[in-house]
C-alpha cells in the first residue's frame, strides 16, 4: 500500500537551509575566485586582491584564493599580511597550502594554461602527497589535456610521476589512452583492463572503446563486439558511441552477419554523415549488390575530403569493379592507424598486382609487414576474395 500522508517525513528545514547556504557560498566564492584569476592574468592586481578577499570572505576555506591573495600581497611588499592569510588557511587545514596550489592549478586548466597548472601541482607536491591524493582529479585532468593535445609520451611520464595513481581508475584510463595512441597497444591493453577493474563504468580514457579497437585489429570479432557494446551501454551519448556502432557493424560484416550490419548502418545513415554509407558500400559488395555498392562508393567520394580514411572503402569497391586507376587514387600508400589499418596499402598492392606491377606490390607488402603487421588479418578479411591473387603470389603475407 502507498504510505499515508501522515507517514511522510518532512525534510528537516535546518538541513535544507544548510545545503542551500553551502551551495550559495560555493557558487559565489568560486565566482570571485575565477574573477580574481582572470584579473591577475590581465595585470589588474588591485582588483584581483579585492576579488580574492571577497572569495575568502564568503568561504574562508577557499584555499586557492588564499594562496593567490598571499602571493599578491607579497608582491606589494605586505609580507606580514601575506603570512597572516597563510596562517589562517593552515588553521583550517594543515594541508591548506598544497590544496590551494591544486585549486589554482584547476583554475589555470580552465584558462587553458596547462604548463602553469603543472607548475602549481609541482609546488603542491613539495608539501607531501596527501593533498595530491585528495585532489587526484586535478592530476588526471592534466593528463587528459596532454592526451587531447597529442602529447602521449608526456602524459605517460606525468602519470608515472605519481605512483599512487595506479589505484585511480580515471588515471589508468588516461594512461591506457596515451599508450594506445602512442602506438604501444601491448602495453596499453593491461592498463585499460586494470582501469575497468577499478571502475566498470569508466568514461575518461574510454577503455572499452580502445579495447574494442585492439580486439578489432586482431580480428577477435566477438571480443570487439563485446567491448563496443559495453561502451554504448555505459555511455549511449558518449563521444565515441557513434564510432562504436560503426565498428560493431564492421565486425558483424566480417563475421558474416551481413543483414545485421546493413540494418545497423541504414539506421545510422543520415544526410551529411558519410561513415555509415562508406561502410555500407563494403556490405553491399559482400552481398554481391554491385549497383548499391557503386552508389555508396560514389556518395563517399562526393561527401568526403581527399584525406578521408573513408575513401579507402570506396577504393575497395573500385578495385572489385576492375577500375584500377580509380582504386589507386583512393588507396594511397599511407597508414590509417586506428580507422583502416593496413587496408589502404594492401588494397593498393592488390591493384598493382592486377596491373602486373609486381615490384611495387612487393614493396607495399614489405612496408605493411614492417609497419602494420598486427593489422594484416583484419585488412585481408576486409579485402576477402580480392586478396586471393596477392596471397597466391606472396604467401608470406599470411
Coordinates of C-alpha atoms in Angstrom, one line a residue:
X1 CA 0.0 0.0 0.0
X2 CA 1.2 3.5 -0.6
X3 CA 2.2 5.5 2.5
X4 CA -0.4 7.7 4.1
X5 CA 0.2 11.5 4.1
X6 CA 0.7 11.4 7.8
X7 CA 3.5 8.8 7.5
X8 CA 5.6 11.0 5.2
X9 CA 8.5 12.6 7.0
X10 CA 9.0 16.3 6.1
X11 CA 12.6 17.3 5.3
X12 CA 14.5 18.9 8.1
X13 CA 14.3 22.7 7.3
X14 CA 17.6 23.3 9.1
X15 CA 19.3 20.7 6.9
X16 CA 17.8 22.1 3.7
X17 CA 18.8 25.7 4.7
X18 CA 22.3 24.4 5.4
X19 CA 22.5 22.8 1.9
X20 CA 21.3 25.9 0.3
X21 CA 23.8 28.1 2.1
X22 CA 26.6 25.7 1.2
X23 CA 25.7 25.8 -2.5
X24 CA 25.3 29.6 -2.4
X25 CA 28.7 30.0 -0.7
X26 CA 30.5 27.7 -3.0
X27 CA 29.0 29.3 -6.1
X28 CA 29.8 32.9 -5.1
X29 CA 33.2 32.0 -3.7
X30 CA 34.1 30.3 -7.0
X31 CA 32.8 33.2 -9.0
X32 CA 35.0 35.7 -7.1
X33 CA 38.0 33.3 -7.2
X34 CA 37.8 32.8 -11.0
X35 CA 37.3 36.6 -11.4
X36 CA 40.4 37.1 -9.4
X37 CA 42.4 34.7 -11.5
X38 CA 41.3 36.5 -14.7
X39 CA 42.1 39.9 -13.3
X40 CA 45.5 38.7 -12.1
X41 CA 46.2 37.3 -15.5
X42 CA 45.4 40.7 -17.0
X43 CA 47.7 42.5 -14.6
X44 CA 44.9 44.2 -12.6
X45 CA 46.4 43.2 -9.3
X46 CA 44.5 45.6 -7.0
X47 CA 41.1 44.3 -8.4
X48 CA 42.4 40.8 -8.1
X49 CA 43.3 41.3 -4.5
X50 CA 39.7 42.5 -3.8
X51 CA 38.2 39.6 -5.7
X52 CA 40.2 37.0 -3.7
X53 CA 39.3 38.8 -0.4
X54 CA 35.6 38.6 -1.4
X55 CA 36.0 34.8 -2.1
X56 CA 37.6 34.3 1.3
X57 CA 35.0 36.4 3.0
X58 CA 32.3 34.1 1.7
X59 CA 34.3 30.8 2.1
X60 CA 37.4 31.0 4.4
X61 CA 38.4 27.5 3.2
X62 CA 38.7 28.6 -0.4
X63 CA 42.4 27.8 -0.2
X64 CA 43.3 28.7 -3.8
X65 CA 42.0 32.3 -3.2
X66 CA 44.1 32.5 0.0
X67 CA 47.3 31.4 -1.8
X68 CA 46.7 33.8 -4.6
X69 CA 45.9 36.6 -2.2
X70 CA 49.1 36.0 -0.2
X71 CA 51.2 36.0 -3.4
X72 CA 49.7 39.3 -4.5
X73 CA 50.2 40.8 -1.0
X74 CA 53.9 39.7 -1.0
X75 CA 54.2 41.4 -4.4
X76 CA 53.0 44.6 -2.7
X77 CA 55.6 44.3 0.0
X78 CA 53.0 43.3 2.6
X79 CA 54.8 40.2 3.9
X80 CA 53.1 40.3 7.3
X81 CA 49.6 40.5 5.8
X82 CA 50.5 37.6 3.4
X83 CA 51.7 35.5 6.3
X84 CA 48.6 36.2 8.3
X85 CA 46.5 34.9 5.3
X86 CA 48.5 31.7 5.1
X87 CA 48.3 31.1 8.8
X88 CA 44.6 31.5 8.6
X89 CA 44.5 28.8 6.0
X90 CA 46.7 26.5 8.0
X91 CA 44.4 26.9 11.0
X92 CA 41.6 25.4 8.9
X93 CA 43.6 22.6 7.3
X94 CA 47.2 21.6 7.7
X95 CA 47.4 20.8 4.0
X96 CA 45.8 24.1 3.1
X97 CA 48.7 25.4 1.1
X98 CA 49.0 22.3 -1.0
X99 CA 45.3 22.2 -1.6
X100 CA 45.4 25.8 -2.5
X101 CA 48.0 25.3 -5.2
X102 CA 45.9 22.5 -6.6
X103 CA 42.8 24.7 -6.7
X104 CA 44.9 27.3 -8.6
X105 CA 46.0 24.6 -11.0
X106 CA 42.4 23.7 -11.6
X107 CA 41.6 27.3 -12.4
X108 CA 44.6 27.5 -14.7
X109 CA 43.4 24.5 -16.6
X110 CA 40.1 26.2 -17.1
X111 CA 42.1 29.1 -18.6
X112 CA 44.0 26.7 -21.0
X113 CA 47.2 27.4 -19.1
X114 CA 48.4 23.8 -18.9
X115 CA 52.1 24.4 -18.2
X116 CA 51.3 26.9 -15.5
X117 CA 48.9 24.4 -14.0
X118 CA 51.6 21.7 -13.9
X119 CA 53.9 24.2 -12.1
X120 CA 51.3 24.7 -9.4
X121 CA 50.9 21.0 -9.0
X122 CA 54.7 20.6 -8.6
X123 CA 54.5 23.3 -5.9
X124 CA 51.8 21.4 -4.1
X125 CA 53.9 18.2 -4.3
X126 CA 56.6 19.8 -2.2
X127 CA 54.2 19.6 0.8
X128 CA 53.8 15.9 0.5
X129 CA 51.3 13.6 -1.3
X130 CA 48.2 13.7 0.9
X131 CA 46.7 16.7 -0.9
X132 CA 47.6 15.2 -4.2
X133 CA 45.7 12.1 -3.3
X134 CA 42.7 14.1 -2.2
X135 CA 42.7 16.1 -5.5
X136 CA 43.9 13.4 -7.8
X137 CA 41.2 14.6 -10.2
X138 CA 43.4 17.7 -11.0
X139 CA 46.4 15.5 -11.8
X140 CA 44.2 13.3 -14.1
X141 CA 42.8 16.5 -15.7
X142 CA 46.4 17.5 -16.7
X143 CA 46.9 14.0 -18.3
X144 CA 43.7 14.4 -20.2
X145 CA 44.8 17.7 -21.5
X146 CA 48.1 16.3 -22.6
X147 CA 46.4 13.4 -24.3
X148 CA 43.9 15.7 -26.0
X149 CA 46.9 17.7 -27.4
X150 CA 48.6 14.5 -28.7
X151 CA 51.4 14.7 -26.1
X152 CA 51.0 11.0 -25.3
X153 CA 54.5 10.3 -24.0
X154 CA 54.4 13.3 -21.8
X155 CA 51.0 12.2 -20.4
X156 CA 52.5 8.8 -19.5
X157 CA 55.5 10.5 -17.9
X158 CA 53.2 12.8 -15.9
X159 CA 51.1 10.0 -14.6
X160 CA 54.1 7.8 -13.8
X161 CA 55.5 10.6 -11.6
X162 CA 52.6 10.0 -9.2
X163 CA 52.9 6.3 -8.3
X164 CA 49.7 6.2 -6.2
X165 CA 47.6 6.9 -9.3
X166 CA 47.9 3.2 -10.3
X167 CA 44.9 2.7 -8.0
X168 CA 42.9 5.5 -9.6
X169 CA 40.5 4.4 -12.4
X170 CA 40.5 7.6 -14.4
X171 CA 44.3 7.9 -14.2
X172 CA 44.7 4.4 -15.5
X173 CA 42.2 5.1 -18.3
X174 CA 44.2 8.1 -19.4
X175 CA 47.5 6.1 -19.1
X176 CA 46.0 3.4 -21.4
X177 CA 44.7 6.0 -23.8
X178 CA 48.2 7.6 -24.0
X179 CA 49.9 4.2 -24.6
X180 CA 47.3 3.2 -27.2
X181 CA 47.7 6.4 -29.3
X182 CA 51.4 6.3 -28.9
X183 CA 51.3 3.0 -30.8
X184 CA 52.1 0.8 -27.7
X185 CA 49.0 -1.4 -27.8
X186 CA 50.6 -4.3 -25.9
X187 CA 51.4 -2.0 -23.0
X188 CA 48.1 -0.2 -23.2
X189 CA 45.9 -3.4 -23.0
X190 CA 46.6 -4.4 -19.4
X191 CA 46.4 -0.8 -18.2
X192 CA 43.0 -0.4 -19.9
X193 CA 41.8 -3.7 -18.3
X194 CA 43.0 -2.5 -14.9
X195 CA 41.1 0.7 -15.3
X196 CA 37.9 -1.2 -15.9
X197 CA 38.5 -3.4 -12.9
X198 CA 38.7 -0.3 -10.8
X199 CA 35.6 1.2 -12.4
X200 CA 33.5 -0.8 -14.9
X201 CA 31.5 2.4 -15.9
X202 CA 34.6 4.5 -16.6
X203 CA 34.3 7.1 -19.3
X204 CA 37.6 9.1 -19.2
X205 CA 40.2 7.3 -21.2
X206 CA 37.5 5.3 -23.0
X207 CA 38.9 1.9 -22.1
X208 CA 36.0 -0.2 -23.5
X209 CA 36.3 1.6 -26.9
X210 CA 40.1 1.3 -27.0
X211 CA 40.0 -2.4 -26.1
X212 CA 37.4 -2.9 -28.8
X213 CA 39.8 -1.4 -31.3
X214 CA 42.6 -3.7 -30.0
X215 CA 40.4 -6.7 -30.4
X216 CA 39.2 -5.5 -33.8
X217 CA 42.7 -5.3 -35.2
X218 CA 43.3 -8.8 -34.0
X219 CA 40.1 -9.8 -35.8
X220 CA 38.7 -11.1 -32.5
X221 CA 35.2 -10.4 -33.6
X222 CA 33.2 -11.4 -30.5
X223 CA 35.6 -9.7 -28.1
X224 CA 35.5 -6.5 -30.2
X225 CA 31.7 -6.5 -30.4
X226 CA 31.5 -7.1 -26.6
X227 CA 33.7 -4.0 -25.9
X228 CA 32.0 -1.7 -28.3
X229 CA 28.6 -2.8 -27.0
X230 CA 29.8 -2.2 -23.4
X231 CA 30.9 1.4 -24.3
X232 CA 27.5 2.1 -25.9
X233 CA 25.6 0.6 -23.0
X234 CA 27.5 2.7 -20.4
X235 CA 27.8 5.9 -22.5
X236 CA 24.9 5.9 -25.1
X237 CA 25.6 9.5 -25.8
X238 CA 29.3 9.4 -25.2
X239 CA 31.8 11.0 -27.6
X240 CA 32.6 7.7 -29.4
X241 CA 29.2 5.9 -29.2
X242 CA 28.7 6.6 -32.9
X243 CA 32.0 5.0 -33.9
X244 CA 31.4 2.1 -31.5
X245 CA 28.3 1.4 -33.6
X246 CA 30.2 1.9 -36.9
X247 CA 32.9 -0.6 -35.9
X248 CA 30.3 -3.0 -34.5
X249 CA 28.7 -3.1 -37.9
X250 CA 32.1 -3.7 -39.4
X251 CA 32.7 -6.7 -37.1
X252 CA 29.2 -8.0 -38.0
X253 CA 30.2 -7.7 -41.7
X254 CA 33.4 -9.6 -41.1
X255 CA 31.6 -12.2 -39.1
X256 CA 29.2 -12.9 -41.9
X257 CA 26.2 -11.2 -40.3
X258 CA 25.6 -9.1 -43.4
X259 CA 21.9 -8.3 -42.8
X260 CA 22.6 -7.2 -39.2
X261 CA 25.4 -4.9 -40.4
X262 CA 23.2 -3.5 -43.2
X263 CA 20.3 -2.8 -40.8
X264 CA 22.6 -1.1 -38.3
X265 CA 24.2 1.1 -41.0
X266 CA 20.9 2.0 -42.6
X267 CA 19.7 3.2 -39.1
X268 CA 22.8 5.5 -38.8
X269 CA 22.8 6.8 -42.4
X270 CA 21.8 10.5 -42.1
X271 CA 22.4 13.4 -44.5
X272 CA 25.9 14.7 -44.2
X273 CA 27.1 11.6 -42.3
X274 CA 29.4 9.6 -44.6
X275 CA 30.7 6.9 -42.3
X276 CA 27.7 4.5 -42.5
X277 CA 27.5 5.0 -46.2
X278 CA 31.2 4.2 -46.7
X279 CA 31.0 1.0 -44.7
X280 CA 27.6 0.1 -46.3
X281 CA 29.5 0.0 -49.6
X282 CA 31.6 -2.9 -48.2
X283 CA 28.5 -4.7 -47.0
X284 CA 26.8 -4.4 -50.4
X285 CA 30.0 -5.6 -52.0
X286 CA 30.0 -8.7 -49.8
X287 CA 26.3 -9.3 -50.7
X288 CA 27.1 -9.0 -54.4
X289 CA 24.9 -6.0 -54.8
X290 CA 27.2 -4.0 -57.1
X291 CA 24.7 -1.4 -58.0
X292 CA 24.2 -0.4 -54.4
X293 CA 27.9 -0.7 -53.6
X294 CA 28.8 1.6 -56.6
X295 CA 26.2 4.2 -55.4
X296 CA 27.6 4.1 -51.8
X297 CA 31.1 4.4 -53.1
X298 CA 30.2 7.4 -55.3
X299 CA 28.5 9.1 -52.3
X300 CA 31.5 8.5 -50.1
X301 CA 33.8 10.1 -52.7
X302 CA 31.5 13.0 -53.2
X303 CA 30.9 13.7 -49.5
X304 CA 34.5 13.3 -48.1
X305 CA 37.8 15.1 -48.5
X306 CA 40.8 13.7 -50.2
X307 CA 42.5 12.8 -46.9
X308 CA 39.5 10.9 -45.5
X309 CA 40.1 7.3 -44.4
X310 CA 36.5 6.5 -45.6
X311 CA 37.6 6.7 -49.2
X312 CA 39.6 3.5 -48.6
X313 CA 36.3 1.6 -48.6
X314 CA 35.3 3.3 -51.9
X315 CA 38.7 2.3 -53.2
X316 CA 38.0 -1.4 -52.4
X317 CA 34.7 -1.1 -54.4
X318 CA 36.5 0.4 -57.4
X319 CA 39.1 -2.5 -57.1
X320 CA 36.3 -5.0 -57.2
X321 CA 34.9 -3.2 -60.3
X322 CA 38.3 -3.5 -62.0
X323 CA 38.6 0.3 -62.1
X324 CA 42.2 0.1 -61.1
X325 CA 43.3 3.7 -61.8
X326 CA 40.4 4.9 -59.7
X327 CA 41.3 2.4 -56.9
X328 CA 44.9 3.6 -56.8
X329 CA 43.8 7.2 -56.3
X330 CA 41.5 6.1 -53.4
X331 CA 44.1 3.7 -51.9
X332 CA 47.2 5.8 -51.1
X333 CA 50.5 4.4 -49.8
X334 CA 49.9 5.5 -46.3
X335 CA 48.7 4.3 -42.9
X336 CA 45.3 5.0 -41.3
X337 CA 46.3 3.5 -37.9
X338 CA 43.1 3.4 -35.9
X339 CA 40.5 3.5 -38.7
X340 CA 41.6 1.3 -41.5
X341 CA 45.0 -0.2 -40.5
X342 CA 46.9 -1.9 -43.3
X343 CA 43.8 -1.8 -45.6
X344 CA 44.9 1.1 -47.9
X345 CA 48.3 -0.3 -48.6
X346 CA 47.1 -3.9 -49.1
X347 CA 44.3 -2.8 -51.3
X348 CA 46.8 -0.8 -53.3
X349 CA 49.1 -3.8 -53.5
X350 CA 46.1 -5.8 -55.0
X351 CA 45.6 -3.1 -57.6
X352 CA 49.3 -3.1 -58.5
X353 CA 49.3 -6.9 -58.7
X354 CA 46.3 -6.7 -61.1
X355 CA 48.4 -4.3 -63.3
X356 CA 51.3 -6.8 -63.2
X357 CA 53.4 -4.3 -61.3
X358 CA 54.8 -7.0 -59.0
X359 CA 57.8 -4.9 -57.8
X360 CA 55.5 -2.2 -56.4
X361 CA 53.1 -4.8 -54.9
X362 CA 56.1 -6.4 -53.2
X363 CA 57.3 -3.1 -51.8
X364 CA 53.9 -2.3 -50.4
X365 CA 53.7 -5.7 -48.8
X366 CA 57.1 -5.3 -47.2
X367 CA 56.0 -1.9 -45.8
X368 CA 52.8 -3.3 -44.3
X369 CA 54.7 -6.2 -42.8
X370 CA 57.2 -3.8 -41.3
X371 CA 54.8 -1.0 -40.1
X372 CA 51.3 -2.6 -39.8
X373 CA 51.9 -6.3 -39.3
X374 CA 49.4 -6.7 -36.4
X375 CA 46.6 -5.4 -38.7
X376 CA 47.2 -7.7 -41.6
X377 CA 44.5 -10.3 -40.7
X378 CA 41.9 -7.5 -40.4
X379 CA 42.8 -6.0 -43.7
X380 CA 42.9 -9.3 -45.5
X381 CA 39.5 -10.2 -44.1
X382 CA 38.1 -6.9 -45.4
X383 CA 39.5 -7.5 -48.9
X384 CA 38.1 -11.0 -48.9
X385 CA 38.4 -12.7 -52.3
X386 CA 40.0 -9.6 -53.8
X387 CA 43.2 -10.5 -52.0
X388 CA 43.4 -14.1 -53.3
X389 CA 45.8 -13.4 -56.2
X390 CA 48.0 -11.4 -53.8
X391 CA 48.1 -14.2 -51.3
X392 CA 48.9 -16.7 -54.0
X393 CA 51.9 -14.7 -55.3
X394 CA 53.1 -13.6 -51.9
X395 CA 52.2 -16.4 -49.4
X396 CA 54.5 -14.7 -46.8
X397 CA 51.7 -12.1 -46.2
X398 CA 49.7 -14.6 -44.2

